[in-house]
Amino acid sequence: MTAEERILFAVARQDFLAVHRETVESAARGPVRWEDLAATAESHGVAPIAGHNLRRCAIEMPAEVSGRLERAFFENVLVKAQEAERLARAVGRLGAAGFQVLLLKSAALELGVYREPWVTTSKDSDLLLRPARSLAQDERELRRTLYRSGIECDLDTHHDLDMHGVLPVRYERIWAAARPVDFHGAEAFVMAPEDLLLSLCVGACRKRFFRLKPLFDIAETVGKGLDWDRFVERAREDHCEGIAWAALLAASRTLGAAVPDVRDGALAGLGVSPVRGATIRRLVERGSLDAPSALLPYASYRWSQALRSVRIALTAEPPAHHRPPQAV
């Protein structure tokens, strides 16, 4: 593990304790490629929380890097405030058009997991929609408009949850367990903690398991507490036992996420075979932020899912139901 990784793994957390500060200060005594560290924090979506925690350490960091991370913090505070207003307007418009709206990823995490919305950066917003009543005639144009503005609002299914149809996600279960929330004055829904964590594990798989923001999201969600037996049940229902285990193992190895052991703990119910589990563990241990394993996602799939994923990867476009709605 490089000095840069040791530092980033220590600072990518909301509960930044004395032991983490000591890790940073110890790693900073040797040579550190600070410019590379800042660039990785930015590209992995954790620059604001990384800079915030680094400022609490007794280290000598180049002024240019310190300023770069400080700017990332203040810029994200502003961006997140603007994005919240924009997304709330979109949720309100979708509700008026006849949709119920489920918040996904960062939008949901900011309500129940993040203490402050600025801790991570995100490039887009994601929503899962279902009709609540007869839809207005302009609903397709509304969704196209939102897609073009960076708000992915899929109807009935969402490609980030089922990986373009690779996973048989039970959306009716997600909706049945979801709870209503007030999102800046607009009515929306968020997933149950177990479904949220499972969606984050799938998201980590899509990023080859070694991207800091998904790992941060998993570790912080685990820290909020959840029903592990229910999580295991839902992972098995959605045929993503290996994905869940690989993501939790990666979050545990990098950020110290407190997860049960897959062999004799609550996660034993995932049913990951010893051979498959050993393969996943070996690939996780070899992975890094600079060189995530290209094989790890496939090792986490069932065989049929691996084959389907390859076919989708070789297709020029995603399935039609995972593209923005077309004009009639």
mmCIF file of C-alpha atoms in Angstrom:
data_model
loop_
_atom_site.group_PDB
_atom_site.id
_atom_site.type_symbol
_atom_site.label_atom_id
_atom_site.label_comp_id
_atom_site.label_asym_id
_atom_site.label_seq_id
_atom_site.Cartn_x
_atom_site.Cartn_y
_atom_site.Cartn_z
ATOM 1 C CA MET A 1 0.000 0.000 0.000
ATOM 2 C CA THR A 2 1.426 3.391 -0.988
ATOM 3 C CA ALA A 3 1.731 6.327 1.382
ATOM 4 C CA GLU A 4 -0.909 8.128 -0.645
ATOM 5 C CA GLU A 5 -3.367 5.257 -0.231
ATOM 6 C CA ARG A 6 -2.693 4.994 3.494
ATOM 7 C CA ILE A 7 -3.507 8.677 3.878
ATOM 8 C CA LEU A 8 -6.601 8.603 1.676
ATOM 9 C CA PHE A 9 -7.966 5.499 3.385
ATOM 10 C CA ALA A 10 -7.529 7.249 6.736
ATOM 11 C CA VAL A 11 -9.166 10.563 5.791
ATOM 12 C CA ALA A 12 -12.097 9.202 3.743
ATOM 13 C CA ARG A 13 -14.485 9.023 6.692
ATOM 14 C CA GLN A 14 -16.832 11.195 8.717
ATOM 15 C CA ASP A 15 -15.642 9.913 12.111
ATOM 16 C CA PHE A 16 -12.021 11.043 11.924
ATOM 17 C CA LEU A 17 -10.513 9.775 15.167
ATOM 18 C CA ALA A 18 -7.133 10.082 16.827
ATOM 19 C CA VAL A 19 -6.035 6.728 15.389
ATOM 20 C CA HIS A 20 -6.728 7.975 11.867
ATOM 21 C CA ARG A 21 -4.879 11.225 12.495
ATOM 22 C CA GLU A 22 -1.891 9.223 13.742
ATOM 23 C CA THR A 23 -1.962 7.116 10.573
ATOM 24 C CA VAL A 24 -1.888 10.246 8.416
ATOM 25 C CA GLU A 25 0.894 11.878 10.419
ATOM 26 C CA SER A 26 2.971 8.695 10.345
ATOM 27 C CA ALA A 27 2.577 8.265 6.575
ATOM 28 C CA ALA A 28 3.335 11.964 5.988
ATOM 29 C CA ARG A 29 6.773 11.619 7.607
ATOM 30 C CA GLY A 30 7.996 9.810 4.516
ATOM 31 C CA PRO A 31 7.828 10.906 0.890
ATOM 32 C CA VAL A 32 4.285 11.626 -0.250
ATOM 33 C CA ARG A 33 3.241 12.514 -3.784
ATOM 34 C CA TRP A 34 0.842 15.213 -2.652
ATOM 35 C CA GLU A 35 -0.205 16.300 -6.125
ATOM 36 C CA ASP A 36 -1.102 12.710 -6.991
ATOM 37 C CA LEU A 37 -2.968 12.353 -3.707
ATOM 38 C CA ALA A 38 -5.059 15.464 -4.410
ATOM 39 C CA ALA A 39 -5.759 14.344 -7.968
ATOM 40 C CA THR A 40 -6.888 10.907 -6.768
ATOM 41 C CA ALA A 41 -9.126 12.423 -4.098
ATOM 42 C CA GLU A 42 -10.751 14.635 -6.746
ATOM 43 C CA SER A 43 -11.197 11.902 -9.351
ATOM 44 C CA HIS A 44 -12.582 9.493 -6.731
ATOM 45 C CA GLY A 45 -15.131 12.009 -5.419
ATOM 46 C CA VAL A 46 -13.774 12.437 -1.863
ATOM 47 C CA ALA A 47 -11.714 15.630 -2.113
ATOM 48 C CA PRO A 48 -13.984 17.679 0.232
ATOM 49 C CA ILE A 49 -13.923 15.223 3.149
ATOM 50 C CA ALA A 50 -10.251 14.406 2.531
ATOM 51 C CA GLY A 51 -9.243 18.058 2.656
ATOM 52 C CA HIS A 52 -11.426 18.681 5.695
ATOM 53 C CA ASN A 53 -9.742 15.891 7.659
ATOM 54 C CA LEU A 54 -6.224 16.645 6.444
ATOM 55 C CA ARG A 55 -6.540 20.158 7.859
ATOM 56 C CA ARG A 56 -6.957 18.565 11.296
ATOM 57 C CA CYS A 57 -3.551 16.838 11.099
ATOM 58 C CA ALA A 58 -0.134 18.110 12.165
ATOM 59 C CA ILE A 59 1.515 17.664 8.772
ATOM 60 C CA GLU A 60 3.360 19.782 6.250
ATOM 61 C CA MET A 61 1.445 19.778 3.020
ATOM 62 C CA PRO A 62 2.394 21.902 -0.003
ATOM 63 C CA ALA A 63 0.442 25.151 -0.017
ATOM 64 C CA GLU A 64 -0.721 24.534 -3.563
ATOM 65 C CA VAL A 65 -2.208 21.160 -2.628
ATOM 66 C CA SER A 66 -3.768 22.541 0.549
ATOM 67 C CA GLY A 67 -5.360 25.346 -1.440
ATOM 68 C CA ARG A 68 -6.553 22.935 -4.089
ATOM 69 C CA LEU A 69 -8.363 20.789 -1.523
ATOM 70 C CA GLU A 70 -9.769 23.837 0.257
ATOM 71 C CA ARG A 71 -11.203 25.113 -3.028
ATOM 72 C CA ALA A 72 -12.741 21.688 -3.645
ATOM 73 C CA PHE A 73 -14.471 21.953 -0.280
ATOM 74 C CA PHE A 74 -15.928 25.445 -0.794
ATOM 75 C CA GLU A 75 -16.884 24.761 -4.404
ATOM 76 C CA ASN A 76 -18.719 21.604 -3.422
ATOM 77 C CA VAL A 77 -20.626 23.391 -0.655
ATOM 78 C CA LEU A 78 -21.961 25.772 -3.293
ATOM 79 C CA VAL A 79 -22.568 23.074 -5.915
ATOM 80 C CA LYS A 80 -24.450 20.848 -3.486
ATOM 81 C CA ALA A 81 -26.735 23.691 -2.431
ATOM 82 C CA GLN A 82 -27.499 24.505 -6.045
ATOM 83 C CA GLU A 83 -27.995 20.836 -6.950
ATOM 84 C CA ALA A 84 -30.392 20.311 -4.049
ATOM 85 C CA GLU A 85 -32.572 23.180 -5.257
ATOM 86 C CA ARG A 86 -32.467 21.939 -8.852
ATOM 87 C CA LEU A 87 -33.257 18.351 -7.875
ATOM 88 C CA ALA A 88 -36.084 19.442 -5.560
ATOM 89 C CA ARG A 89 -37.674 21.339 -8.452
ATOM 90 C CA ALA A 90 -37.322 18.245 -10.640
ATOM 91 C CA VAL A 91 -38.874 16.006 -7.985
ATOM 92 C CA GLY A 92 -41.768 18.443 -7.662
ATOM 93 C CA ARG A 93 -42.314 18.508 -11.426
ATOM 94 C CA LEU A 94 -42.214 14.726 -11.613
ATOM 95 C CA GLY A 95 -44.754 14.492 -8.803
ATOM 96 C CA ALA A 96 -47.048 16.906 -10.603
ATOM 97 C CA ALA A 97 -46.684 14.794 -13.768
ATOM 98 C CA GLY A 98 -47.926 11.718 -11.896
ATOM 99 C CA PHE A 99 -44.775 9.994 -10.628
ATOM 100 C CA GLN A 100 -43.595 8.759 -7.271
ATOM 101 C CA VAL A 101 -39.860 9.450 -6.953
ATOM 102 C CA LEU A 102 -37.263 7.307 -5.190
ATOM 103 C CA LEU A 103 -33.972 9.080 -4.482
ATOM 104 C CA LEU A 104 -30.837 7.072 -5.261
ATOM 105 C CA LYS A 105 -27.129 7.303 -4.428
ATOM 106 C CA SER A 106 -25.903 10.694 -3.139
ATOM 107 C CA ALA A 107 -29.361 12.267 -2.979
ATOM 108 C CA ALA A 108 -30.503 9.522 -0.600
ATOM 109 C CA LEU A 109 -27.238 9.419 1.344
ATOM 110 C CA GLU A 110 -27.424 13.139 2.056
ATOM 111 C CA LEU A 111 -30.699 12.593 3.907
ATOM 112 C CA GLY A 112 -29.743 9.682 6.122
ATOM 113 C CA VAL A 113 -26.023 8.921 6.014
ATOM 114 C CA TYR A 114 -24.004 12.068 5.294
ATOM 115 C CA ARG A 115 -23.884 14.564 8.145
ATOM 116 C CA GLU A 116 -23.260 17.336 5.633
ATOM 117 C CA PRO A 117 -24.114 17.220 1.913
ATOM 118 C CA TRP A 118 -20.682 18.483 0.857
ATOM 119 C CA VAL A 119 -18.629 15.469 2.002
ATOM 120 C CA THR A 120 -18.412 13.898 -1.479
ATOM 121 C CA THR A 121 -18.796 15.084 -5.039
ATOM 122 C CA SER A 122 -21.062 13.572 -7.676
ATOM 123 C CA LYS A 123 -21.486 14.138 -11.387
ATOM 124 C CA ASP A 124 -25.203 13.474 -11.706
ATOM 125 C CA SER A 125 -28.398 12.725 -9.819
ATOM 126 C CA ASP A 126 -30.335 9.476 -10.076
ATOM 127 C CA LEU A 127 -34.025 8.827 -9.547
ATOM 128 C CA LEU A 128 -36.232 5.754 -9.834
ATOM 129 C CA LEU A 129 -39.786 6.529 -10.904
ATOM 130 C CA ARG A 130 -43.101 4.732 -10.868
ATOM 131 C CA PRO A 131 -46.510 6.041 -11.901
ATOM 132 C CA ALA A 132 -48.701 7.140 -8.994
ATOM 133 C CA ARG A 133 -51.661 7.934 -11.225
ATOM 134 C CA SER A 134 -52.442 8.585 -14.878
ATOM 135 C CA LEU A 135 -49.457 10.367 -16.347
ATOM 136 C CA ALA A 136 -49.623 13.796 -17.931
ATOM 137 C CA GLN A 137 -49.171 13.888 -21.704
ATOM 138 C CA ASP A 138 -45.872 15.746 -21.439
ATOM 139 C CA GLU A 139 -44.199 13.231 -19.078
ATOM 140 C CA ARG A 140 -41.868 11.853 -21.784
ATOM 141 C CA GLU A 141 -40.642 15.335 -22.695
ATOM 142 C CA LEU A 142 -40.183 16.117 -18.994
ATOM 143 C CA ARG A 143 -38.011 13.049 -18.474
ATOM 144 C CA ARG A 144 -35.997 13.797 -21.609
ATOM 145 C CA THR A 145 -35.392 17.343 -20.337
ATOM 146 C CA LEU A 146 -34.219 16.060 -16.953
ATOM 147 C CA TYR A 147 -31.945 13.469 -18.564
ATOM 148 C CA ARG A 148 -30.299 16.173 -20.638
ATOM 149 C CA SER A 149 -29.681 18.206 -17.478
ATOM 150 C CA GLY A 150 -27.875 15.314 -15.760
ATOM 151 C CA ILE A 151 -30.789 13.845 -13.787
ATOM 152 C CA GLU A 152 -31.160 10.166 -14.665
ATOM 153 C CA CYS A 153 -34.810 9.330 -14.021
ATOM 154 C CA ASP A 154 -35.597 5.790 -15.141
ATOM 155 C CA LEU A 155 -39.166 4.520 -15.117
ATOM 156 C CA ASP A 156 -39.966 1.276 -13.214
ATOM 157 C CA THR A 157 -36.331 0.067 -13.364
ATOM 158 C CA HIS A 158 -32.934 1.766 -13.079
ATOM 159 C CA HIS A 159 -29.759 0.697 -14.849
ATOM 160 C CA ASP A 160 -27.531 1.525 -11.854
ATOM 161 C CA LEU A 161 -29.484 -0.910 -9.685
ATOM 162 C CA ASP A 162 -29.785 -3.878 -12.044
ATOM 163 C CA MET A 163 -26.638 -3.231 -14.145
ATOM 164 C CA HIS A 164 -28.554 -2.998 -17.417
ATOM 165 C CA GLY A 165 -30.622 -6.068 -16.653
ATOM 166 C CA VAL A 166 -27.792 -8.277 -15.386
ATOM 167 C CA LEU A 167 -29.414 -8.531 -11.930
ATOM 168 C CA PRO A 168 -33.049 -9.606 -11.377
ATOM 169 C CA VAL A 169 -33.762 -6.779 -8.956
ATOM 170 C CA ARG A 170 -37.165 -6.958 -7.266
ATOM 171 C CA TYR A 171 -38.263 -3.355 -7.596
ATOM 172 C CA GLU A 172 -41.627 -4.058 -5.974
ATOM 173 C CA ARG A 173 -39.738 -5.090 -2.825
ATOM 174 C CA ILE A 174 -37.718 -1.882 -2.855
ATOM 175 C CA TRP A 175 -40.834 0.255 -3.154
ATOM 176 C CA ALA A 176 -42.684 -1.740 -0.488
ATOM 177 C CA ALA A 177 -39.899 -1.094 2.047
ATOM 178 C CA ALA A 178 -39.200 2.525 1.033
ATOM 179 C CA ARG A 179 -40.158 5.378 3.334
ATOM 180 C CA PRO A 180 -41.415 8.857 2.396
ATOM 181 C CA VAL A 181 -39.222 11.899 3.045
ATOM 182 C CA ASP A 182 -39.393 15.629 2.618
ATOM 183 C CA PHE A 183 -36.707 16.587 0.114
ATOM 184 C CA HIS A 184 -36.311 20.358 0.370
ATOM 185 C CA GLY A 185 -40.065 20.806 0.260
ATOM 186 C CA ALA A 186 -40.748 18.098 -2.335
ATOM 187 C CA GLU A 187 -42.227 14.680 -1.552
ATOM 188 C CA ALA A 188 -39.924 11.747 -2.326
ATOM 189 C CA PHE A 189 -38.951 8.289 -1.066
ATOM 190 C CA VAL A 190 -35.715 6.655 0.109
ATOM 191 C CA MET A 191 -34.826 2.976 0.312
ATOM 192 C CA ALA A 192 -34.735 0.865 3.433
ATOM 193 C CA PRO A 193 -31.145 0.690 4.798
ATOM 194 C CA GLU A 194 -30.630 -2.879 3.554
ATOM 195 C CA ASP A 195 -31.721 -2.024 0.003
ATOM 196 C CA LEU A 196 -29.621 1.134 0.071
ATOM 197 C CA LEU A 197 -26.503 -0.788 1.101
ATOM 198 C CA LEU A 198 -27.135 -3.418 -1.553
ATOM 199 C CA SER A 199 -27.466 -0.703 -4.207
ATOM 200 C CA LEU A 200 -24.148 0.762 -3.053
ATOM 201 C CA CYS A 201 -22.476 -2.640 -3.339
ATOM 202 C CA VAL A 202 -23.755 -2.931 -6.915
ATOM 203 C CA GLY A 203 -22.473 0.586 -7.602
ATOM 204 C CA ALA A 204 -19.048 -0.384 -6.265
ATOM 205 C CA CYS A 205 -19.017 -3.370 -8.610
ATOM 206 C CA ARG A 206 -19.761 -1.083 -11.553
ATOM 207 C CA LYS A 207 -16.654 0.933 -10.545
ATOM 208 C CA ARG A 208 -14.500 -2.230 -10.194
ATOM 209 C CA PHE A 209 -14.667 -2.015 -6.376
ATOM 210 C CA PHE A 210 -11.697 0.324 -5.895
ATOM 211 C CA ARG A 211 -13.231 3.760 -6.216
ATOM 212 C CA LEU A 212 -13.209 5.727 -2.980
ATOM 213 C CA LYS A 213 -16.644 7.344 -3.092
ATOM 214 C CA PRO A 214 -18.563 4.035 -3.357
ATOM 215 C CA LEU A 215 -16.351 2.511 -0.656
ATOM 216 C CA PHE A 216 -16.882 5.581 1.549
ATOM 217 C CA ASP A 217 -20.643 5.331 1.005
ATOM 218 C CA ILE A 218 -20.643 1.643 1.947
ATOM 219 C CA ALA A 219 -18.530 2.143 5.074
ATOM 220 C CA GLU A 220 -20.655 5.063 6.277
ATOM 221 C CA THR A 221 -23.934 3.237 5.592
ATOM 222 C CA VAL A 222 -22.707 0.145 7.444
ATOM 223 C CA GLY A 223 -21.859 2.389 10.382
ATOM 224 C CA LYS A 224 -25.485 3.509 10.645
ATOM 225 C CA GLY A 225 -26.608 0.005 11.534
ATOM 226 C CA LEU A 226 -28.888 -2.357 9.659
ATOM 227 C CA ASP A 227 -30.448 -5.812 9.762
ATOM 228 C CA TRP A 228 -27.739 -8.086 8.334
ATOM 229 C CA ASP A 229 -30.059 -11.086 8.009
ATOM 230 C CA ARG A 230 -32.444 -8.990 5.931
ATOM 231 C CA PHE A 231 -29.526 -7.684 3.848
ATOM 232 C CA VAL A 232 -28.391 -11.264 3.127
ATOM 233 C CA GLU A 233 -31.916 -12.280 2.177
ATOM 234 C CA ARG A 234 -32.219 -9.408 -0.279
ATOM 235 C CA ALA A 235 -28.788 -10.023 -1.787
ATOM 236 C CA ARG A 236 -29.789 -13.608 -2.485
ATOM 237 C CA GLU A 237 -33.135 -12.525 -3.950
ATOM 238 C CA ASP A 238 -31.308 -10.241 -6.390
ATOM 239 C CA HIS A 239 -28.642 -12.854 -7.200
ATOM 240 C CA CYS A 240 -25.785 -10.603 -6.129
ATOM 241 C CA GLU A 241 -24.277 -12.514 -3.217
ATOM 242 C CA GLY A 242 -20.750 -12.364 -4.629
ATOM 243 C CA ILE A 243 -21.087 -8.676 -5.479
ATOM 244 C CA ALA A 244 -22.202 -7.884 -1.936
ATOM 245 C CA TRP A 245 -19.363 -9.871 -0.394
ATOM 246 C CA ALA A 246 -16.697 -8.364 -2.676
ATOM 247 C CA ALA A 247 -17.898 -4.802 -2.035
ATOM 248 C CA LEU A 248 -18.066 -5.248 1.737
ATOM 249 C CA LEU A 249 -14.664 -6.920 1.784
ATOM 250 C CA ALA A 250 -13.131 -4.074 -0.254
ATOM 251 C CA ALA A 251 -14.715 -1.460 2.058
ATOM 252 C CA SER A 252 -13.439 -3.344 5.096
ATOM 253 C CA ARG A 253 -9.895 -3.705 3.747
ATOM 254 C CA THR A 254 -9.550 -0.080 2.644
ATOM 255 C CA LEU A 255 -11.667 1.997 5.029
ATOM 256 C CA GLY A 256 -12.154 -0.421 7.904
ATOM 257 C CA ALA A 257 -15.903 -0.848 7.390
ATOM 258 C CA ALA A 258 -17.311 -2.913 10.255
ATOM 259 C CA VAL A 259 -18.840 -5.899 8.451
ATOM 260 C CA PRO A 260 -19.445 -9.441 9.726
ATOM 261 C CA ASP A 261 -17.236 -12.288 8.540
ATOM 262 C CA VAL A 262 -18.590 -14.137 5.508
ATOM 263 C CA ARG A 263 -17.656 -17.544 6.865
ATOM 264 C CA ASP A 264 -19.046 -17.642 10.389
ATOM 265 C CA GLY A 265 -20.745 -14.265 10.838
ATOM 266 C CA ALA A 266 -24.083 -12.900 9.674
ATOM 267 C CA LEU A 267 -22.863 -12.848 6.072
ATOM 268 C CA ALA A 268 -22.385 -16.621 6.014
ATOM 269 C CA GLY A 269 -25.933 -16.745 4.677
ATOM 270 C CA LEU A 270 -24.724 -15.248 1.404
ATOM 271 C CA GLY A 271 -23.572 -18.753 0.528
ATOM 272 C CA VAL A 272 -20.335 -17.702 -1.161
ATOM 273 C CA SER A 273 -18.403 -20.927 -1.733
ATOM 274 C CA PRO A 274 -14.928 -21.300 -0.190
ATOM 275 C CA VAL A 275 -13.262 -21.392 -3.613
ATOM 276 C CA ARG A 276 -15.133 -18.357 -4.918
ATOM 277 C CA GLY A 277 -14.639 -16.510 -1.656
ATOM 278 C CA ALA A 278 -10.897 -17.183 -1.717
ATOM 279 C CA THR A 279 -10.687 -15.898 -5.288
ATOM 280 C CA ILE A 280 -12.578 -12.722 -4.418
ATOM 281 C CA ARG A 281 -10.451 -12.166 -1.315
ATOM 282 C CA ARG A 282 -7.214 -12.636 -3.262
ATOM 283 C CA LEU A 283 -8.291 -10.166 -5.959
ATOM 284 C CA VAL A 284 -9.399 -7.624 -3.343
ATOM 285 C CA GLU A 285 -6.063 -7.892 -1.548
ATOM 286 C CA ARG A 286 -4.205 -7.324 -4.815
ATOM 287 C CA GLY A 287 -6.355 -4.392 -5.900
ATOM 288 C CA SER A 288 -5.434 -0.750 -5.505
ATOM 289 C CA LEU A 289 -6.753 2.676 -6.380
ATOM 290 C CA ASP A 290 -4.264 2.931 -9.227
ATOM 291 C CA ALA A 291 -4.832 -0.581 -10.554
ATOM 292 C CA PRO A 292 -8.247 -2.036 -9.670
ATOM 293 C CA SER A 293 -8.600 -5.639 -10.755
ATOM 294 C CA ALA A 294 -10.431 -6.059 -14.046
ATOM 295 C CA LEU A 295 -11.237 -9.635 -13.007
ATOM 296 C CA LEU A 296 -12.808 -8.863 -9.628
ATOM 297 C CA PRO A 297 -16.243 -7.810 -10.956
ATOM 298 C CA TYR A 298 -16.468 -11.004 -13.007
ATOM 299 C CA ALA A 299 -15.363 -13.106 -10.044
ATOM 300 C CA SER A 300 -18.232 -11.592 -8.070
ATOM 301 C CA TYR A 301 -20.840 -12.501 -10.716
ATOM 302 C CA ARG A 302 -22.681 -15.723 -11.234
ATOM 303 C CA TRP A 303 -21.575 -17.393 -14.480
ATOM 304 C CA SER A 304 -24.731 -16.395 -16.343
ATOM 305 C CA GLN A 305 -24.322 -12.802 -15.169
ATOM 306 C CA ALA A 306 -20.702 -12.687 -16.303
ATOM 307 C CA LEU A 307 -21.704 -13.822 -19.786
ATOM 308 C CA ARG A 308 -24.580 -11.334 -19.962
ATOM 309 C CA SER A 309 -22.310 -8.533 -18.755
ATOM 310 C CA VAL A 310 -19.808 -9.298 -21.504
ATOM 311 C CA ARG A 311 -22.544 -9.242 -24.126
ATOM 312 C CA ILE A 312 -23.815 -5.882 -22.885
ATOM 313 C CA ALA A 313 -20.266 -4.477 -22.825
ATOM 314 C CA LEU A 314 -19.857 -5.459 -26.481
ATOM 315 C CA THR A 315 -23.167 -3.844 -27.477
ATOM 316 C CA ALA A 316 -23.030 -0.334 -28.875
ATOM 317 C CA GLU A 317 -25.974 0.890 -26.775
ATOM 318 C CA PRO A 318 -27.600 -0.135 -23.478
ATOM 319 C CA PRO A 319 -30.995 -1.870 -23.629
ATOM 320 C CA ALA A 320 -33.806 0.395 -24.831
ATOM 321 C CA HIS A 321 -35.501 0.598 -21.418
ATOM 322 C CA HIS A 322 -32.295 2.078 -19.949
ATOM 323 C CA ARG A 323 -32.052 4.964 -22.404
ATOM 324 C CA PRO A 324 -33.710 8.401 -22.128
ATOM 325 C CA PRO A 325 -37.326 8.280 -23.363
ATOM 326 C CA GLN A 326 -37.682 8.944 -27.053
ATOM 327 C CA ALA A 327 -40.247 11.175 -28.636
ATOM 328 C CA VAL A 328 -43.417 9.474 -29.841
#
